[in-house]
Coordinates of C-alpha atoms in Angstrom, one line a residue:
M1 CA 0.0 0.0 0.0
R2 CA 1.5 3.4 -1.1
R3 CA 1.8 6.4 1.3
D4 CA 2.0 10.0 0.1
N5 CA 4.9 11.9 1.4
N6 CA 2.9 15.2 1.2
V7 CA 0.5 14.2 4.0
V8 CA 0.7 16.7 6.9
P9 CA 2.2 14.9 9.9
V10 CA 0.2 14.6 13.1
H11 CA 1.5 16.6 16.1
H12 CA 3.1 14.4 18.8
R13 CA 2.0 14.7 22.4
E14 CA 4.6 15.9 24.9
I15 CA 5.8 13.4 27.5
G16 CA 3.7 13.8 30.6
D17 CA 0.9 15.8 28.8
D18 CA -2.4 13.9 29.4
R19 CA -4.4 16.3 27.1
L20 CA -5.3 15.2 23.5
D21 CA -4.7 17.8 20.7
L22 CA -8.2 17.9 19.2
T23 CA -7.0 20.0 16.2
V24 CA -5.6 16.9 14.5
L25 CA -8.8 14.8 14.8
P26 CA -10.3 15.6 11.4
L27 CA -7.1 14.7 9.7
V28 CA -6.9 11.5 11.6
L29 CA -10.3 10.5 10.5
V30 CA -9.6 11.3 6.8
M31 CA -6.3 9.3 7.0
Y32 CA -8.3 6.4 8.5
D33 CA -10.7 6.5 5.5
L34 CA -7.9 6.6 3.0
L35 CA -6.0 3.8 4.6
H36 CA -9.0 1.5 4.1
I37 CA -10.2 2.8 0.8
E38 CA -8.3 0.1 -1.1
D39 CA -10.3 -2.5 0.8
M40 CA -13.4 -1.0 -0.8
D41 CA -12.1 -2.0 -4.3
I42 CA -13.3 1.3 -5.9
C43 CA -10.8 1.0 -8.8
R44 CA -12.0 -1.3 -11.7
N45 CA -10.2 -3.4 -14.2
S46 CA -6.9 -3.6 -12.2
G47 CA -6.7 0.1 -11.7
V48 CA -4.5 1.3 -8.8
F49 CA -5.8 3.8 -6.2
E50 CA -3.9 7.1 -6.0
F51 CA -3.5 8.8 -2.7
P52 CA -4.4 12.5 -2.8
M53 CA -2.7 15.4 -0.9
I54 CA -4.8 16.4 2.2
G55 CA -5.0 19.2 4.7
Y56 CA -5.8 19.5 8.4
Y57 CA -9.6 20.0 8.1
E58 CA -10.4 18.2 4.9
T59 CA -13.0 15.4 5.1
F60 CA -13.4 12.3 2.9
A61 CA -16.5 13.9 1.5
T62 CA -14.6 17.0 0.6
L63 CA -12.0 14.9 -1.3
I64 CA -14.8 13.1 -3.2
L65 CA -16.4 16.4 -4.1
D66 CA -13.1 18.0 -5.2
M67 CA -12.6 15.0 -7.6
R68 CA -9.2 14.3 -5.9
I69 CA -9.9 10.6 -5.4
K70 CA -9.1 8.8 -8.5
C71 CA -7.5 5.6 -10.0
N72 CA -4.4 5.0 -12.2
C73 CA -5.8 3.0 -15.1
I74 CA -4.2 0.2 -17.1
Y75 CA -4.5 0.7 -20.8
P76 CA -6.9 0.6 -22.5
Y77 CA -9.3 1.3 -19.7
S78 CA -10.1 4.9 -18.6
G79 CA -12.4 7.0 -16.4
R80 CA -12.0 8.2 -12.8
F81 CA -12.4 4.6 -11.5
C82 CA -11.1 2.9 -14.7
E83 CA -14.7 1.9 -15.3
I84 CA -14.8 2.9 -19.0
P85 CA -13.9 0.0 -21.4
P86 CA -12.2 0.6 -24.7
R87 CA -14.2 0.9 -27.9
K88 CA -13.9 -2.4 -29.7
C89 CA -13.0 -2.6 -33.3
D90 CA -15.9 -2.5 -35.8
S91 CA -13.8 -4.0 -38.6
S92 CA -12.2 -7.4 -38.8
D93 CA -10.1 -8.3 -35.8
P94 CA -6.4 -8.3 -36.7
C95 CA -5.3 -9.2 -33.1
L96 CA -3.8 -12.6 -32.5
N97 CA -3.4 -14.8 -29.4
N98 CA -6.7 -13.4 -27.8
G99 CA -5.5 -9.8 -28.1
L100 CA -8.2 -7.1 -27.5
C101 CA -8.8 -5.0 -30.6
V102 CA -9.6 -1.3 -29.9
D103 CA -10.3 1.7 -32.1
V104 CA -7.9 4.5 -31.6
E105 CA -8.3 7.6 -33.8
S106 CA -9.5 5.8 -36.8
D107 CA -6.9 3.1 -36.3
V108 CA -6.8 -0.2 -34.6
N109 CA -4.7 -1.1 -31.6
C110 CA -4.2 -4.5 -30.0
V111 CA -4.1 -4.9 -26.3
C112 CA -2.0 -8.0 -25.8
P113 CA -2.4 -10.4 -22.9
S114 CA 0.8 -11.4 -21.2
P115 CA 3.2 -12.7 -22.4
Y116 CA 2.3 -11.6 -26.0
T117 CA 3.6 -8.3 -27.6
G118 CA 3.8 -6.7 -31.0
K119 CA 1.4 -4.7 -33.0
T120 CA -1.0 -7.6 -33.5
C121 CA 0.2 -9.6 -30.4
E122 CA 2.1 -11.8 -32.8
I123 CA 5.2 -12.0 -30.7
G124 CA 5.2 -14.6 -27.9
P125 CA 7.7 -16.8 -26.1
C126 CA 7.7 -19.2 -29.1
S127 CA 8.2 -16.5 -31.7
T128 CA 12.0 -17.1 -31.7
N129 CA 11.4 -20.8 -32.5
P130 CA 13.5 -22.0 -29.5
C131 CA 12.7 -25.6 -30.2
I132 CA 15.1 -27.3 -32.7
N133 CA 14.8 -30.5 -34.7
G134 CA 11.3 -29.3 -35.9
K135 CA 9.8 -29.8 -32.5
I136 CA 6.6 -28.2 -31.1
C137 CA 6.9 -25.1 -28.9
K138 CA 4.1 -24.4 -26.4
V139 CA 3.4 -21.3 -24.3
V140 CA 3.2 -22.2 -20.6
G141 CA 2.4 -19.3 -18.3
Q142 CA 4.8 -16.5 -19.1
T143 CA 7.4 -18.6 -20.9
W144 CA 7.8 -21.4 -23.4
A145 CA 8.3 -25.1 -23.3
C146 CA 9.3 -27.6 -26.0
E147 CA 7.4 -30.8 -26.5
C148 CA 10.1 -33.2 -27.5
P149 CA 9.3 -36.5 -29.2
K150 CA 11.4 -39.4 -28.3
P151 CA 14.4 -39.8 -28.3
Y152 CA 14.9 -36.1 -28.1
F153 CA 15.1 -34.2 -24.9
G154 CA 16.5 -31.0 -23.3
E155 CA 15.2 -27.5 -22.9
H156 CA 15.3 -26.9 -26.7
C157 CA 14.9 -30.6 -27.7
E158 CA 18.6 -30.1 -28.7
K159 CA 19.7 -33.4 -27.1
D160 CA 19.4 -37.0 -28.3
P161 CA 21.1 -40.2 -27.1
C162 CA 24.3 -39.3 -29.1
T163 CA 24.6 -35.8 -27.6
S164 CA 26.9 -36.9 -24.8
N165 CA 29.2 -38.4 -27.4
P166 CA 29.3 -41.9 -25.9
C167 CA 31.5 -43.4 -28.7
M168 CA 35.2 -43.4 -28.2
N169 CA 38.2 -43.6 -30.5
G170 CA 36.5 -41.8 -33.4
G171 CA 33.5 -44.0 -33.4
K172 CA 30.4 -42.6 -35.1
C173 CA 27.3 -42.4 -32.9
N174 CA 23.9 -43.3 -34.5
V175 CA 20.5 -42.9 -33.0
V176 CA 18.5 -46.1 -33.4
E177 CA 14.9 -45.8 -32.1
E178 CA 15.4 -44.5 -28.6
N179 CA 19.0 -45.7 -28.1
W180 CA 22.5 -45.1 -29.5
T181 CA 24.9 -47.4 -31.3
C182 CA 28.5 -46.8 -32.2
D183 CA 30.0 -47.5 -35.6
C184 CA 33.5 -48.4 -34.7
P185 CA 36.6 -47.8 -36.9
K186 CA 39.0 -50.7 -37.1
P187 CA 40.5 -52.1 -34.9
F188 CA 38.2 -50.8 -32.2
F189 CA 35.1 -52.6 -31.0
G190 CA 32.7 -52.8 -28.0
K191 CA 29.6 -50.9 -27.2
R192 CA 31.4 -47.6 -27.0
C193 CA 34.3 -48.6 -29.3
D194 CA 36.3 -48.6 -26.1
I195 CA 38.1 -51.9 -26.8
D196 CA 41.1 -52.5 -29.0
P197 CA 43.6 -55.4 -29.3
C198 CA 45.6 -53.9 -26.5
T199 CA 42.7 -53.4 -24.0
S200 CA 43.2 -56.8 -22.4
N201 CA 46.9 -55.9 -21.8
P202 CA 48.4 -59.0 -23.4
C203 CA 52.0 -57.9 -22.9
T204 CA 53.8 -59.0 -19.7
N205 CA 56.8 -57.7 -17.8
E206 CA 55.8 -54.0 -18.2
A207 CA 56.1 -54.2 -22.0
K208 CA 54.2 -51.5 -24.0
C209 CA 51.4 -52.7 -26.2
K210 CA 50.9 -51.1 -29.6
V211 CA 48.2 -51.6 -32.2
V212 CA 49.8 -52.2 -35.6
H213 CA 47.6 -52.9 -38.7
G214 CA 44.7 -54.0 -36.5
N215 CA 46.7 -56.4 -34.3
W216 CA 48.6 -55.9 -31.1
R217 CA 52.4 -56.0 -30.7
C218 CA 54.5 -55.9 -27.6
D219 CA 57.5 -53.6 -27.4
C220 CA 59.6 -55.6 -25.0
P221 CA 62.1 -54.1 -22.5
K222 CA 65.4 -55.9 -22.3
P223 CA 66.1 -58.7 -21.6
F224 CA 62.5 -59.9 -22.3
F225 CA 61.4 -61.3 -25.7
G226 CA 58.6 -63.4 -27.2
K227 CA 55.2 -62.4 -28.5
R228 CA 54.0 -61.3 -25.1
C229 CA 57.5 -60.5 -23.7
E230 CA 56.9 -63.5 -21.5
I231 CA 60.4 -65.0 -22.1
D232 CA 63.6 -64.0 -20.4
P233 CA 67.0 -65.7 -20.1
C234 CA 65.7 -67.7 -17.1
T235 CA 62.5 -68.9 -18.7
S236 CA 64.2 -72.1 -20.0
N237 CA 65.3 -72.9 -16.4
P238 CA 69.0 -73.4 -17.3
C239 CA 70.0 -73.9 -13.7
M240 CA 70.2 -77.4 -12.2
N241 CA 70.0 -78.9 -8.8
E242 CA 67.3 -76.5 -7.6
A243 CA 69.5 -73.5 -8.1
K244 CA 67.8 -70.1 -8.4
C245 CA 68.1 -68.4 -11.8
K246 CA 68.6 -64.6 -11.8
V247 CA 68.7 -62.1 -14.7
V248 CA 71.8 -59.8 -14.5
D249 CA 72.6 -57.3 -17.2
G250 CA 70.5 -59.2 -19.7
N251 CA 72.0 -62.6 -19.0
W252 CA 71.2 -65.4 -16.6
T253 CA 73.3 -66.5 -13.7
C254 CA 72.7 -69.4 -11.3
D255 CA 72.7 -69.0 -7.5
C256 CA 74.0 -72.5 -6.6
P257 CA 73.2 -74.2 -3.3
K258 CA 76.1 -76.1 -1.7
P259 CA 77.9 -78.2 -2.7
F260 CA 77.0 -77.5 -6.3
F261 CA 78.9 -75.2 -8.6
G262 CA 79.5 -74.4 -12.3
K263 CA 77.6 -72.1 -14.7
R264 CA 74.5 -74.1 -14.4
C265 CA 75.2 -75.6 -10.9
Q266 CA 75.6 -78.8 -12.7
I267 CA 78.8 -79.8 -11.0
D268 CA 79.1 -81.5 -7.6
P269 CA 81.9 -83.5 -5.9
C270 CA 80.6 -86.7 -7.6
T271 CA 80.5 -85.2 -11.1
S272 CA 84.1 -86.4 -11.8
N273 CA 83.1 -89.9 -10.9
P274 CA 85.9 -90.5 -8.3
C275 CA 84.6 -93.9 -7.3
M276 CA 85.8 -97.1 -9.0
N277 CA 84.6 -100.6 -9.6
G278 CA 81.0 -99.7 -10.0
A279 CA 80.8 -98.0 -6.6
K280 CA 78.1 -95.4 -6.1
C281 CA 79.2 -91.9 -5.3
K282 CA 77.3 -89.9 -2.7
V283 CA 77.6 -86.3 -1.6
V284 CA 77.6 -86.0 2.2
G285 CA 78.3 -82.7 3.9
G286 CA 79.6 -81.1 0.8
N287 CA 82.1 -83.9 0.1
W288 CA 81.9 -87.2 -1.8
I289 CA 82.1 -90.7 -0.4
C290 CA 82.0 -94.0 -2.2
D291 CA 79.6 -96.8 -1.4
C292 CA 81.8 -99.8 -2.4
P293 CA 80.3 -103.1 -3.7
K294 CA 81.5 -106.3 -2.1
A295 CA 84.7 -107.0 -2.0
F296 CA 86.0 -103.6 -2.8
F297 CA 87.2 -101.0 -0.3
G298 CA 89.3 -97.9 0.0
K299 CA 88.4 -94.2 -0.4
R300 CA 87.6 -94.7 -4.1
C301 CA 86.8 -98.5 -3.8
E302 CA 90.0 -98.9 -5.7
I303 CA 91.2 -101.8 -3.5
D304 CA 90.2 -105.5 -3.9
P305 CA 91.7 -108.9 -3.0
C306 CA 93.8 -108.8 -6.2
T307 CA 95.2 -105.4 -5.6
S308 CA 98.3 -106.7 -3.7
N309 CA 98.9 -109.2 -6.6
P310 CA 98.9 -112.4 -4.5
C311 CA 99.3 -114.7 -7.5
K312 CA 102.8 -115.9 -8.5
H313 CA 104.4 -117.1 -11.7
G314 CA 102.4 -114.7 -13.9
A315 CA 99.1 -116.1 -12.8
E316 CA 96.1 -113.9 -13.4
C317 CA 94.3 -112.9 -10.2
K318 CA 90.5 -112.8 -10.3
V319 CA 87.9 -111.7 -7.6
V320 CA 85.4 -114.5 -7.1
D321 CA 82.8 -114.2 -4.4
G322 CA 84.7 -111.4 -2.8
N323 CA 88.0 -113.4 -2.7
A324 CA 91.1 -113.6 -4.8
A325 CA 91.4 -116.6 -7.1
C326 CA 94.6 -117.3 -9.2
D327 CA 94.4 -118.6 -12.7
C328 CA 97.6 -120.6 -12.8
P329 CA 99.6 -121.2 -16.0
K330 CA 101.0 -124.8 -16.5
P331 CA 102.7 -126.4 -14.7
F332 CA 102.0 -124.2 -11.7
F333 CA 99.2 -124.8 -9.2
G334 CA 98.3 -124.0 -5.6
K335 CA 96.2 -121.2 -4.2
R336 CA 98.7 -118.6 -5.3
C337 CA 100.2 -120.7 -8.1
E338 CA 103.2 -121.0 -5.9
I339 CA 103.7 -124.8 -6.6
D340 CA 105.3 -126.3 -9.7
P341 CA 106.9 -129.9 -10.3
C342 CA 110.2 -128.8 -8.9
T343 CA 108.7 -127.5 -5.6
R344 CA 109.1 -130.9 -4.0
D345 CA 112.8 -131.0 -5.1
P346 CA 112.7 -134.5 -6.7
C347 CA 116.3 -134.4 -7.9
M348 CA 119.1 -136.2 -5.9
N349 CA 122.8 -135.9 -5.4
G350 CA 122.7 -132.1 -5.6
A351 CA 121.1 -132.1 -9.0
K352 CA 119.2 -129.0 -10.0
C353 CA 115.5 -129.3 -10.9
N354 CA 114.3 -127.4 -14.0
V355 CA 110.8 -126.9 -15.4
I356 CA 110.8 -127.1 -19.2
D357 CA 107.6 -126.9 -21.3
G358 CA 105.5 -127.7 -18.2
N359 CA 107.6 -130.7 -17.2
W360 CA 110.4 -131.0 -14.8
T361 CA 113.9 -132.5 -15.5
C362 CA 117.0 -132.9 -13.3
G363 CA 120.3 -131.5 -14.3
C364 CA 122.6 -134.2 -12.9
P365 CA 126.2 -133.4 -11.9
K366 CA 128.9 -136.0 -13.1
P367 CA 129.1 -138.8 -12.5
F368 CA 125.3 -139.1 -11.7
S369 CA 122.6 -140.0 -14.1
G370 CA 119.0 -141.2 -14.1
Q371 CA 115.7 -139.2 -14.0
L372 CA 116.4 -138.2 -10.5
C373 CA 120.2 -138.4 -10.8
E374 CA 120.0 -141.3 -8.5
I375 CA 122.5 -143.5 -10.5
G376 CA 126.2 -143.2 -9.8
Q377 CA 129.3 -145.2 -11.1

């Protein structure tokens, strides 16, 4: 509610003064009437009541008689209380969108309802054609709204399923019914063209995957190689005897557990085969020992019953059932071939016994003769 700044102010009472200043009573009554006149709704057709200037002794009736109570009218209404409607057009009505046609000095004028404007009320929220893709614009209240057919959406119907550009890697988005599909360039595939031959990360050992002519290729860091860079110098497991293989400066080395050594840890104390005569070599405490078969002994099982050469007269010694056996040449015999025909000394009279071609003969001294030199003169 508007208040006029030209209204004469009411005199205030002094503090402690119980008397009422009756000179301001008429003004108070007029102000009371004015303050409630809006509630009487005297202005028509949305006109606005205008507060008049008043003096001390003016009454409401005086204001009415002086024609100082009036309303500010909204075009095209007029009159003291905006009670006079416009004169409607006699000719054909050029006004659009429910505009009110009025005669104004032999011309026509259109009074446009909100939100329409223009000479014939032809301009409205949809006049700028805010809806794209040939969609329908509707006036809703004081603004516009687009009626978007599927699959379009957005304030201007400017969006469709492909607006967010869901396709990757240069894929072309196509609207199919109410959804989107991606036309993927080679070698990409997947719903969003988000997959290529390298997506599954086929390369190992931190190798870099590259797409070459539609296929994947691994750029292997040294010392790795192979299609997926899955091979290194240790892949073939060159180390033996449970040794650990390590890659050092692009080559492999073996960390050998005791007592193994050598490039591949392939050598141990038994590798040189120190044991003899079919003995089994064993590694015990980092050293070798020989497990000798029967009748062999010695550190290397190099000793047997024949080692000391117990057979005589060139007889061949053989180990039989763990013992020495002598193969005696003729005419020798005995356990060690120590006996021959002359062993019993059959010759007499100081004759010397000789073995010739496996037989024995006596070399008789003169004057003795006979097989045993037993005949004298």
